[in-house]
Amino acid sequence: MRFVIVTGLSGAGKTAALKMLEDAHYFCVDNLPIALLEKFASLMPEIHGEDVQNVALGIDARSGRALGELEVVLDRMKDSGYDFQILFMDAEDKVLVKRYKETRRSHPLARSGRVDDGIRLEREKMEFLRKRADYIIDTSRLLTRELRQEIEKIFVKNEKFHNMMISVLSFGFKYGIPVDADLVFDVRFLPNPYYVDELRPQTGLDESVFNFVMDNEVARSFADKLEDMISFLIPNYVSEGKTSLVIAIGCTGGKHRSVTIARELYGRLTKNTEYGFRLEHRDVEKDRLLKK
């Protein structure tokens, strides 16, 4: 039987993760009082059977002052031989604030204060759980289907998982540099398909544009050097506790060269199955939409 404690910051996706585990036939309990945690664990052998193969338990800041006792309880459970894993759901502060504004909900620790004050206080209270976590999923840039894929990868397919989600993002400088970019690369030095009449209306998603850009020694050499540097950086970011990385690649309009290089880099990086990867083209359709 697999015993998973699902926790993390309010608004980061804990409830969604529990629902996804329930869909995967986990027996799920949310917001169980800390005082009952050991008793619940002791009953697991009795409920294990054809109907209950795995269990997921949700714990968060709603536990109040009892949350301070959780670390002692977890240590005691480890000493008693209970085998459990901790999944910590996280997200950037600005993303959490935006989600609360969109849903018009109040933060459980904010009381009558500001949401960002509640988030800051919650981070402090939950830090010991984040340090103990076996898995950390940062949902700042994850779509619901991508979160489901990560949950299934870890808790259904039992695949190897590293706490790092890497986004390769193409963009156009004329629309602004992505505010969430960790690394920004300018590929405006490459030959521009915009000046080829038959390629101008196409994008880097079309093979003719992709081949035009990559059929160039400078582009191939740049892709080699970029892959080498990113492959070097990723494990070093992981060792420092970073859980998400946004690699932004820009050209003038975000339609041809940046899309091509983003595709090329994504194809190379995804050969490494230890990390999660996603590819996004922010501005690839901007020109067409603006003309409309």
PDB file of C-alpha atoms in Angstrom:
ATOM      1  CA  MET A   1       0.000   0.000   0.000  1.00  0.00           C
ATOM      2  CA  ARG A   2       1.251   3.467  -0.908  1.00  0.00           C
ATOM      3  CA  PHE A   3       0.626   6.191   1.677  1.00  0.00           C
ATOM      4  CA  VAL A   4       0.917   9.750   0.334  1.00  0.00           C
ATOM      5  CA  ILE A   5       0.600  12.937   2.389  1.00  0.00           C
ATOM      6  CA  VAL A   6      -0.470  15.754   0.073  1.00  0.00           C
ATOM      7  CA  THR A   7       0.330  19.220   1.372  1.00  0.00           C
ATOM      8  CA  GLY A   8       1.573  22.610   0.225  1.00  0.00           C
ATOM      9  CA  LEU A   9       0.517  26.207  -0.137  1.00  0.00           C
ATOM     10  CA  SER A  10      -3.125  27.219  -0.362  1.00  0.00           C
ATOM     11  CA  GLY A  11      -3.974  27.853  -4.000  1.00  0.00           C
ATOM     12  CA  ALA A  12      -1.089  25.773  -5.348  1.00  0.00           C
ATOM     13  CA  GLY A  13      -3.256  22.794  -6.340  1.00  0.00           C
ATOM     14  CA  LYS A  14      -3.478  20.487  -3.326  1.00  0.00           C
ATOM     15  CA  THR A  15      -7.215  19.908  -3.766  1.00  0.00           C
ATOM     16  CA  ALA A  16      -6.764  19.272  -7.493  1.00  0.00           C
ATOM     17  CA  ALA A  17      -3.962  16.785  -6.764  1.00  0.00           C
ATOM     18  CA  LEU A  18      -6.156  14.919  -4.279  1.00  0.00           C
ATOM     19  CA  LYS A  19      -8.959  14.696  -6.840  1.00  0.00           C
ATOM     20  CA  MET A  20      -6.530  13.355  -9.423  1.00  0.00           C
ATOM     21  CA  LEU A  21      -5.273  10.741  -6.972  1.00  0.00           C
ATOM     22  CA  GLU A  22      -8.878   9.819  -6.219  1.00  0.00           C
ATOM     23  CA  ASP A  23      -9.416   9.335  -9.966  1.00  0.00           C
ATOM     24  CA  ALA A  24      -6.384   7.026  -9.846  1.00  0.00           C
ATOM     25  CA  HIS A  25      -8.258   4.905  -7.231  1.00  0.00           C
ATOM     26  CA  TYR A  26      -6.494   6.260  -4.153  1.00  0.00           C
ATOM     27  CA  PHE A  27      -8.569   6.392  -0.984  1.00  0.00           C
ATOM     28  CA  CYS A  28      -8.407  10.123  -0.163  1.00  0.00           C
ATOM     29  CA  VAL A  29      -9.029  12.000   3.084  1.00  0.00           C
ATOM     30  CA  ASP A  30      -8.656  15.781   3.293  1.00  0.00           C
ATOM     31  CA  ASN A  31      -7.908  17.948   6.333  1.00  0.00           C
ATOM     32  CA  LEU A  32      -7.669  15.132   8.866  1.00  0.00           C
ATOM     33  CA  PRO A  33      -6.831  16.511  12.358  1.00  0.00           C
ATOM     34  CA  ILE A  34      -3.133  16.087  13.155  1.00  0.00           C
ATOM     35  CA  ALA A  35      -4.015  14.306  16.391  1.00  0.00           C
ATOM     36  CA  LEU A  36      -5.670  11.505  14.387  1.00  0.00           C
ATOM     37  CA  LEU A  37      -2.833  11.008  11.896  1.00  0.00           C
ATOM     38  CA  GLU A  38      -1.067   8.179  13.750  1.00  0.00           C
ATOM     39  CA  LYS A  39      -4.368   6.461  14.482  1.00  0.00           C
ATOM     40  CA  PHE A  40      -5.283   6.683  10.796  1.00  0.00           C
ATOM     41  CA  ALA A  41      -1.922   5.215   9.786  1.00  0.00           C
ATOM     42  CA  SER A  42      -2.360   2.341  12.236  1.00  0.00           C
ATOM     43  CA  LEU A  43      -5.689   1.430  10.608  1.00  0.00           C
ATOM     44  CA  MET A  44      -4.270   1.274   7.082  1.00  0.00           C
ATOM     45  CA  PRO A  45      -3.457  -2.479   7.167  1.00  0.00           C
ATOM     46  CA  GLU A  46      -7.084  -3.150   8.104  1.00  0.00           C
ATOM     47  CA  ILE A  47      -8.564  -1.114   5.248  1.00  0.00           C
ATOM     48  CA  HIS A  48      -6.076  -2.456   2.702  1.00  0.00           C
ATOM     49  CA  GLY A  49      -7.821  -4.792   0.307  1.00  0.00           C
ATOM     50  CA  GLU A  50      -9.340  -5.062  -3.120  1.00  0.00           C
ATOM     51  CA  ASP A  51     -11.187  -1.772  -2.729  1.00  0.00           C
ATOM     52  CA  VAL A  52      -8.351   0.198  -1.109  1.00  0.00           C
ATOM     53  CA  GLN A  53      -4.871  -0.265  -2.559  1.00  0.00           C
ATOM     54  CA  ASN A  54      -3.383   3.191  -1.899  1.00  0.00           C
ATOM     55  CA  VAL A  55      -4.148   6.098   0.412  1.00  0.00           C
ATOM     56  CA  ALA A  56      -3.683   9.869   0.078  1.00  0.00           C
ATOM     57  CA  LEU A  57      -4.109  12.266   2.980  1.00  0.00           C
ATOM     58  CA  GLY A  58      -4.443  16.058   2.649  1.00  0.00           C
ATOM     59  CA  ILE A  59      -2.887  18.313   5.288  1.00  0.00           C
ATOM     60  CA  ASP A  60      -2.537  22.096   5.050  1.00  0.00           C
ATOM     61  CA  ALA A  61      -2.516  25.360   6.977  1.00  0.00           C
ATOM     62  CA  ARG A  62      -6.129  24.823   8.093  1.00  0.00           C
ATOM     63  CA  SER A  63      -4.727  22.568  10.824  1.00  0.00           C
ATOM     64  CA  GLY A  64      -3.934  25.758  12.751  1.00  0.00           C
ATOM     65  CA  ARG A  65      -1.707  25.533  15.792  1.00  0.00           C
ATOM     66  CA  ALA A  66      -1.687  21.736  15.556  1.00  0.00           C
ATOM     67  CA  LEU A  67       0.483  22.110  12.450  1.00  0.00           C
ATOM     68  CA  GLY A  68       3.414  22.815  14.772  1.00  0.00           C
ATOM     69  CA  GLU A  69       3.010  19.306  16.219  1.00  0.00           C
ATOM     70  CA  LEU A  70       3.105  17.621  12.806  1.00  0.00           C
ATOM     71  CA  GLU A  71       6.892  17.388  12.557  1.00  0.00           C
ATOM     72  CA  VAL A  72       7.050  15.471  15.841  1.00  0.00           C
ATOM     73  CA  VAL A  73       4.220  13.194  14.697  1.00  0.00           C
ATOM     74  CA  LEU A  74       5.956  12.464  11.373  1.00  0.00           C
ATOM     75  CA  ASP A  75       9.226  11.643  13.153  1.00  0.00           C
ATOM     76  CA  ARG A  76       7.367   9.302  15.483  1.00  0.00           C
ATOM     77  CA  MET A  77       5.676   7.601  12.543  1.00  0.00           C
ATOM     78  CA  LYS A  78       9.014   7.101  10.795  1.00  0.00           C
ATOM     79  CA  ASP A  79      10.496   5.595  13.948  1.00  0.00           C
ATOM     80  CA  SER A  80       7.478   3.274  14.187  1.00  0.00           C
ATOM     81  CA  GLY A  81       8.106   1.990  10.678  1.00  0.00           C
ATOM     82  CA  TYR A  82       5.266   3.679   8.805  1.00  0.00           C
ATOM     83  CA  ASP A  83       6.216   4.152   5.176  1.00  0.00           C
ATOM     84  CA  PHE A  84       4.829   7.367   3.742  1.00  0.00           C
ATOM     85  CA  GLN A  85       5.741   9.920   1.079  1.00  0.00           C
ATOM     86  CA  ILE A  86       5.120  13.662   1.067  1.00  0.00           C
ATOM     87  CA  LEU A  87       3.913  15.536  -2.019  1.00  0.00           C
ATOM     88  CA  PHE A  88       4.301  19.316  -1.632  1.00  0.00           C
ATOM     89  CA  MET A  89       2.334  21.561  -3.988  1.00  0.00           C
ATOM     90  CA  ASP A  90       3.998  24.930  -4.563  1.00  0.00           C
ATOM     91  CA  ALA A  91       3.647  28.021  -6.767  1.00  0.00           C
ATOM     92  CA  GLU A  92       5.170  31.468  -7.039  1.00  0.00           C
ATOM     93  CA  ASP A  93       3.729  34.159  -4.759  1.00  0.00           C
ATOM     94  CA  LYS A  94       2.545  36.348  -7.643  1.00  0.00           C
ATOM     95  CA  VAL A  95       0.735  33.370  -9.191  1.00  0.00           C
ATOM     96  CA  LEU A  96      -0.972  32.548  -5.887  1.00  0.00           C
ATOM     97  CA  VAL A  97      -2.079  36.176  -5.452  1.00  0.00           C
ATOM     98  CA  LYS A  98      -3.519  36.186  -8.981  1.00  0.00           C
ATOM     99  CA  ARG A  99      -5.426  32.953  -8.342  1.00  0.00           C
ATOM    100  CA  TYR A 100      -6.949  34.344  -5.149  1.00  0.00           C
ATOM    101  CA  LYS A 101      -7.994  37.521  -6.939  1.00  0.00           C
ATOM    102  CA  GLU A 102      -9.596  35.536  -9.757  1.00  0.00           C
ATOM    103  CA  THR A 103     -11.566  33.303  -7.385  1.00  0.00           C
ATOM    104  CA  ARG A 104     -12.292  36.167  -4.951  1.00  0.00           C
ATOM    105  CA  ARG A 105     -11.503  33.897  -2.025  1.00  0.00           C
ATOM    106  CA  SER A 106      -9.699  34.978   1.121  1.00  0.00           C
ATOM    107  CA  HIS A 107      -6.476  33.319   2.194  1.00  0.00           C
ATOM    108  CA  PRO A 108      -6.946  31.079   5.284  1.00  0.00           C
ATOM    109  CA  LEU A 109      -4.099  32.831   7.116  1.00  0.00           C
ATOM    110  CA  ALA A 110      -4.751  36.358   5.880  1.00  0.00           C
ATOM    111  CA  ARG A 111      -7.790  36.952   8.087  1.00  0.00           C
ATOM    112  CA  SER A 112      -8.727  40.540   7.303  1.00  0.00           C
ATOM    113  CA  GLY A 113      -5.257  41.371   5.996  1.00  0.00           C
ATOM    114  CA  ARG A 114      -3.698  41.187   2.555  1.00  0.00           C
ATOM    115  CA  VAL A 115      -3.407  37.949   0.601  1.00  0.00           C
ATOM    116  CA  ASP A 116       0.372  38.292   0.187  1.00  0.00           C
ATOM    117  CA  ASP A 117       0.759  38.563   3.980  1.00  0.00           C
ATOM    118  CA  GLY A 118      -1.148  35.298   4.363  1.00  0.00           C
ATOM    119  CA  ILE A 119       1.043  33.622   1.725  1.00  0.00           C
ATOM    120  CA  ARG A 120       4.225  34.805   3.448  1.00  0.00           C
ATOM    121  CA  LEU A 121       3.032  33.492   6.829  1.00  0.00           C
ATOM    122  CA  GLU A 122       1.945  30.188   5.289  1.00  0.00           C
ATOM    123  CA  ARG A 123       5.355  29.718   3.629  1.00  0.00           C
ATOM    124  CA  GLU A 124       7.017  30.102   7.013  1.00  0.00           C
ATOM    125  CA  LYS A 125       4.688  27.602   8.667  1.00  0.00           C
ATOM    126  CA  MET A 126       4.960  25.048   5.838  1.00  0.00           C
ATOM    127  CA  GLU A 127       8.710  25.277   5.204  1.00  0.00           C
ATOM    128  CA  PHE A 128       9.499  22.216   7.357  1.00  0.00           C
ATOM    129  CA  LEU A 129       7.154  20.128   5.183  1.00  0.00           C
ATOM    130  CA  ARG A 130       8.714  21.425   1.980  1.00  0.00           C
ATOM    131  CA  LYS A 131      12.147  20.379   3.260  1.00  0.00           C
ATOM    132  CA  ARG A 132      10.844  16.890   4.075  1.00  0.00           C
ATOM    133  CA  ALA A 133       8.952  16.468   0.806  1.00  0.00           C
ATOM    134  CA  ASP A 134       9.746  13.525  -1.455  1.00  0.00           C
ATOM    135  CA  TYR A 135       8.131  15.336  -4.396  1.00  0.00           C
ATOM    136  CA  ILE A 136       7.669  19.050  -5.041  1.00  0.00           C
ATOM    137  CA  ILE A 137       5.440  20.127  -7.912  1.00  0.00           C
ATOM    138  CA  ASP A 138       5.480  23.797  -8.839  1.00  0.00           C
ATOM    139  CA  THR A 139       2.175  24.562 -10.545  1.00  0.00           C
ATOM    140  CA  SER A 140       2.989  28.189 -11.471  1.00  0.00           C
ATOM    141  CA  ARG A 141       3.015  27.384 -15.191  1.00  0.00           C
ATOM    142  CA  LEU A 142       1.282  24.008 -15.308  1.00  0.00           C
ATOM    143  CA  LEU A 143      -1.972  23.444 -17.125  1.00  0.00           C
ATOM    144  CA  THR A 144      -4.441  21.093 -15.440  1.00  0.00           C
ATOM    145  CA  ARG A 145      -3.703  18.309 -17.932  1.00  0.00           C
ATOM    146  CA  GLU A 146       0.036  18.755 -17.349  1.00  0.00           C
ATOM    147  CA  LEU A 147      -0.445  18.474 -13.590  1.00  0.00           C
ATOM    148  CA  ARG A 148      -2.459  15.306 -14.128  1.00  0.00           C
ATOM    149  CA  GLN A 149       0.380  13.894 -16.253  1.00  0.00           C
ATOM    150  CA  GLU A 150       2.880  14.598 -13.469  1.00  0.00           C
ATOM    151  CA  ILE A 151       0.632  13.034 -10.816  1.00  0.00           C
ATOM    152  CA  GLU A 152       0.130   9.920 -12.952  1.00  0.00           C
ATOM    153  CA  LYS A 153       3.851   9.711 -13.716  1.00  0.00           C
ATOM    154  CA  ILE A 154       4.738   9.644 -10.011  1.00  0.00           C
ATOM    155  CA  PHE A 155       1.865   7.869  -8.297  1.00  0.00           C
ATOM    156  CA  VAL A 156       0.404   5.595 -10.981  1.00  0.00           C
ATOM    157  CA  LYS A 157       3.221   4.708 -13.357  1.00  0.00           C
ATOM    158  CA  ASN A 158       5.926   4.919 -10.648  1.00  0.00           C
ATOM    159  CA  GLU A 159       8.296   6.633 -13.041  1.00  0.00           C
ATOM    160  CA  LYS A 160      11.423   8.417 -11.860  1.00  0.00           C
ATOM    161  CA  PHE A 161      10.700  12.036 -10.976  1.00  0.00           C
ATOM    162  CA  HIS A 162      12.850  15.089 -10.325  1.00  0.00           C
ATOM    163  CA  ASN A 163      11.405  18.197  -8.734  1.00  0.00           C
ATOM    164  CA  MET A 164      12.067  20.367 -11.789  1.00  0.00           C
ATOM    165  CA  MET A 165       9.699  21.547 -14.515  1.00  0.00           C
ATOM    166  CA  ILE A 166      11.433  23.240 -17.442  1.00  0.00           C
ATOM    167  CA  SER A 167       9.495  25.508 -19.816  1.00  0.00           C
ATOM    168  CA  VAL A 168      10.958  26.388 -23.203  1.00  0.00           C
ATOM    169  CA  LEU A 169       9.178  29.557 -24.331  1.00  0.00           C
ATOM    170  CA  SER A 170       9.443  31.418 -27.640  1.00  0.00           C
ATOM    171  CA  PHE A 171       8.496  35.098 -27.758  1.00  0.00           C
ATOM    172  CA  GLY A 172       8.792  38.315 -29.762  1.00  0.00           C
ATOM    173  CA  PHE A 173      10.835  41.209 -28.392  1.00  0.00           C
ATOM    174  CA  LYS A 174       8.369  43.705 -29.844  1.00  0.00           C
ATOM    175  CA  TYR A 175       5.734  42.279 -27.486  1.00  0.00           C
ATOM    176  CA  GLY A 176       7.996  42.423 -24.448  1.00  0.00           C
ATOM    177  CA  ILE A 177      10.277  40.015 -22.610  1.00  0.00           C
ATOM    178  CA  PRO A 178       8.300  37.418 -20.563  1.00  0.00           C
ATOM    179  CA  VAL A 179       8.224  38.607 -16.965  1.00  0.00           C
ATOM    180  CA  ASP A 180       8.647  35.072 -15.614  1.00  0.00           C
ATOM    181  CA  ALA A 181      11.730  34.216 -17.714  1.00  0.00           C
ATOM    182  CA  ASP A 182      14.760  32.876 -15.848  1.00  0.00           C
ATOM    183  CA  LEU A 183      17.034  32.756 -18.894  1.00  0.00           C
ATOM    184  CA  VAL A 184      16.605  34.906 -22.022  1.00  0.00           C
ATOM    185  CA  PHE A 185      18.317  34.263 -25.369  1.00  0.00           C
ATOM    186  CA  ASP A 186      18.178  36.587 -28.371  1.00  0.00           C
ATOM    187  CA  VAL A 187      18.225  34.786 -31.756  1.00  0.00           C
ATOM    188  CA  ARG A 188      17.761  37.859 -33.955  1.00  0.00           C
ATOM    189  CA  PHE A 189      21.258  37.211 -35.363  1.00  0.00           C
ATOM    190  CA  LEU A 190      19.924  34.260 -37.387  1.00  0.00           C
ATOM    191  CA  PRO A 191      18.670  34.525 -41.005  1.00  0.00           C
ATOM    192  CA  ASN A 192      15.119  35.866 -40.973  1.00  0.00           C
ATOM    193  CA  PRO A 193      12.418  33.959 -42.937  1.00  0.00           C
ATOM    194  CA  TYR A 194      10.329  37.139 -42.834  1.00  0.00           C
ATOM    195  CA  TYR A 195      12.276  38.422 -45.838  1.00  0.00           C
ATOM    196  CA  VAL A 196      11.430  35.359 -47.929  1.00  0.00           C
ATOM    197  CA  ASP A 197       8.042  35.998 -49.528  1.00  0.00           C
ATOM    198  CA  GLU A 198       6.747  32.413 -49.434  1.00  0.00           C
ATOM    199  CA  LEU A 199       7.884  31.937 -45.813  1.00  0.00           C
ATOM    200  CA  ARG A 200       6.646  35.246 -44.384  1.00  0.00           C
ATOM    201  CA  PRO A 201       3.040  34.095 -43.682  1.00  0.00           C
ATOM    202  CA  GLN A 202       4.243  30.817 -42.194  1.00  0.00           C
ATOM    203  CA  THR A 203       5.678  30.211 -38.709  1.00  0.00           C
ATOM    204  CA  GLY A 204       8.423  28.192 -37.069  1.00  0.00           C
ATOM    205  CA  LEU A 205       5.827  25.456 -36.596  1.00  0.00           C
ATOM    206  CA  ASP A 206       5.948  24.868 -40.359  1.00  0.00           C
ATOM    207  CA  GLU A 207       8.730  22.580 -41.522  1.00  0.00           C
ATOM    208  CA  SER A 208       9.742  24.870 -44.395  1.00  0.00           C
ATOM    209  CA  VAL A 209      10.495  27.690 -41.950  1.00  0.00           C
ATOM    210  CA  PHE A 210      12.140  25.326 -39.477  1.00  0.00           C
ATOM    211  CA  ASN A 211      14.407  23.912 -42.190  1.00  0.00           C
ATOM    212  CA  PHE A 212      15.252  27.383 -43.515  1.00  0.00           C
ATOM    213  CA  VAL A 213      16.474  28.523 -40.081  1.00  0.00           C
ATOM    214  CA  MET A 214      18.276  25.301 -39.139  1.00  0.00           C
ATOM    215  CA  ASP A 215      19.896  24.834 -42.559  1.00  0.00           C
ATOM    216  CA  ASN A 216      22.599  27.182 -41.364  1.00  0.00           C
ATOM    217  CA  GLU A 217      25.890  26.383 -39.630  1.00  0.00           C
ATOM    218  CA  VAL A 218      25.516  29.309 -37.217  1.00  0.00           C
ATOM    219  CA  ALA A 219      22.054  28.108 -36.102  1.00  0.00           C
ATOM    220  CA  ARG A 220      23.240  24.530 -35.601  1.00  0.00           C
ATOM    221  CA  SER A 221      26.333  25.670 -33.699  1.00  0.00           C
ATOM    222  CA  PHE A 222      24.212  27.940 -31.488  1.00  0.00           C
ATOM    223  CA  ALA A 223      21.794  25.081 -30.766  1.00  0.00           C
ATOM    224  CA  ASP A 224      24.722  22.831 -29.786  1.00  0.00           C
ATOM    225  CA  LYS A 225      26.182  25.427 -27.415  1.00  0.00           C
ATOM    226  CA  LEU A 226      22.776  26.270 -25.944  1.00  0.00           C
ATOM    227  CA  GLU A 227      21.987  22.613 -25.297  1.00  0.00           C
ATOM    228  CA  ASP A 228      25.379  22.126 -23.648  1.00  0.00           C
ATOM    229  CA  MET A 229      24.911  25.130 -21.349  1.00  0.00           C
ATOM    230  CA  ILE A 230      21.330  24.287 -20.353  1.00  0.00           C
ATOM    231  CA  SER A 231      22.296  20.654 -19.676  1.00  0.00           C
ATOM    232  CA  PHE A 232      25.031  21.945 -17.391  1.00  0.00           C
ATOM    233  CA  LEU A 233      22.768  24.402 -15.585  1.00  0.00           C
ATOM    234  CA  ILE A 234      19.771  22.172 -14.867  1.00  0.00           C
ATOM    235  CA  PRO A 235      21.349  19.797 -12.304  1.00  0.00           C
ATOM    236  CA  ASN A 236      23.006  22.762 -10.592  1.00  0.00           C
ATOM    237  CA  TYR A 237      19.662  24.542 -10.309  1.00  0.00           C
ATOM    238  CA  VAL A 238      18.139  21.330  -8.933  1.00  0.00           C
ATOM    239  CA  SER A 239      20.850  21.010  -6.286  1.00  0.00           C
ATOM    240  CA  GLU A 240      20.021  24.555  -5.131  1.00  0.00           C
ATOM    241  CA  GLY A 241      16.357  23.616  -4.671  1.00  0.00           C
ATOM    242  CA  LYS A 242      14.916  25.302  -7.773  1.00  0.00           C
ATOM    243  CA  THR A 243      11.759  23.546  -8.967  1.00  0.00           C
ATOM    244  CA  SER A 244      10.927  25.441 -12.159  1.00  0.00           C
ATOM    245  CA  LEU A 245      12.940  27.021 -14.944  1.00  0.00           C
ATOM    246  CA  VAL A 246      11.709  29.184 -17.834  1.00  0.00           C
ATOM    247  CA  ILE A 247      14.029  29.403 -20.838  1.00  0.00           C
ATOM    248  CA  ALA A 248      12.830  32.232 -23.085  1.00  0.00           C
ATOM    249  CA  ILE A 249      14.031  32.463 -26.684  1.00  0.00           C
ATOM    250  CA  GLY A 250      13.196  35.635 -28.552  1.00  0.00           C
ATOM    251  CA  CYS A 251      13.277  37.074 -32.050  1.00  0.00           C
ATOM    252  CA  THR A 252      11.632  40.221 -33.388  1.00  0.00           C
ATOM    253  CA  GLY A 253       8.041  38.996 -33.689  1.00  0.00           C
ATOM    254  CA  GLY A 254       8.175  35.596 -31.995  1.00  0.00           C
ATOM    255  CA  LYS A 255       6.956  33.914 -35.152  1.00  0.00           C
ATOM    256  CA  HIS A 256       9.862  32.367 -37.077  1.00  0.00           C
ATOM    257  CA  ARG A 257      13.361  32.133 -35.581  1.00  0.00           C
ATOM    258  CA  SER A 258      12.491  31.949 -31.884  1.00  0.00           C
ATOM    259  CA  VAL A 259       9.839  29.288 -32.523  1.00  0.00           C
ATOM    260  CA  THR A 260      12.309  27.230 -34.542  1.00  0.00           C
ATOM    261  CA  ILE A 261      15.102  27.375 -31.950  1.00  0.00           C
ATOM    262  CA  ALA A 262      12.629  26.690 -29.122  1.00  0.00           C
ATOM    263  CA  ARG A 263      11.441  23.586 -30.975  1.00  0.00           C
ATOM    264  CA  GLU A 264      14.999  22.462 -31.608  1.00  0.00           C
ATOM    265  CA  LEU A 265      16.057  22.971 -27.976  1.00  0.00           C
ATOM    266  CA  TYR A 266      12.930  21.265 -26.623  1.00  0.00           C
ATOM    267  CA  GLY A 267      13.518  18.256 -28.890  1.00  0.00           C
ATOM    268  CA  ARG A 268      17.066  17.911 -27.618  1.00  0.00           C
ATOM    269  CA  LEU A 269      16.328  18.434 -23.927  1.00  0.00           C
ATOM    270  CA  THR A 270      13.413  15.991 -23.762  1.00  0.00           C
ATOM    271  CA  LYS A 271      15.801  13.123 -24.462  1.00  0.00           C
ATOM    272  CA  ASN A 272      16.594  13.471 -20.752  1.00  0.00           C
ATOM    273  CA  THR A 273      13.614  11.824 -19.047  1.00  0.00           C
ATOM    274  CA  GLU A 274      14.631  12.834 -15.515  1.00  0.00           C
ATOM    275  CA  TYR A 275      12.877  16.206 -15.706  1.00  0.00           C
ATOM    276  CA  GLY A 276       9.544  17.564 -16.821  1.00  0.00           C
ATOM    277  CA  PHE A 277       9.463  19.698 -19.971  1.00  0.00           C
ATOM    278  CA  ARG A 278       6.886  21.862 -21.696  1.00  0.00           C
ATOM    279  CA  LEU A 279       7.019  23.902 -24.901  1.00  0.00           C
ATOM    280  CA  GLU A 280       5.100  27.142 -25.389  1.00  0.00           C
ATOM    281  CA  HIS A 281       5.026  29.700 -28.210  1.00  0.00           C
ATOM    282  CA  ARG A 282       3.683  32.893 -26.684  1.00  0.00           C
ATOM    283  CA  ASP A 283       3.543  35.161 -29.731  1.00  0.00           C
ATOM    284  CA  VAL A 284       3.462  32.808 -32.713  1.00  0.00           C
ATOM    285  CA  GLU A 285      -0.065  33.907 -33.706  1.00  0.00           C
ATOM    286  CA  LYS A 286       0.145  37.550 -32.594  1.00  0.00           C
ATOM    287  CA  ASP A 287       0.725  39.035 -36.054  1.00  0.00           C
ATOM    288  CA  ARG A 288      -2.229  37.194 -37.548  1.00  0.00           C
ATOM    289  CA  LEU A 289      -4.545  38.137 -34.700  1.00  0.00           C
ATOM    290  CA  LEU A 290      -3.512  41.804 -34.777  1.00  0.00           C
ATOM    291  CA  LYS A 291      -4.147  41.987 -38.528  1.00  0.00           C
ATOM    292  CA  LYS A 292      -7.663  40.702 -37.943  1.00  0.00           C
TER     293      LYS A 292
END
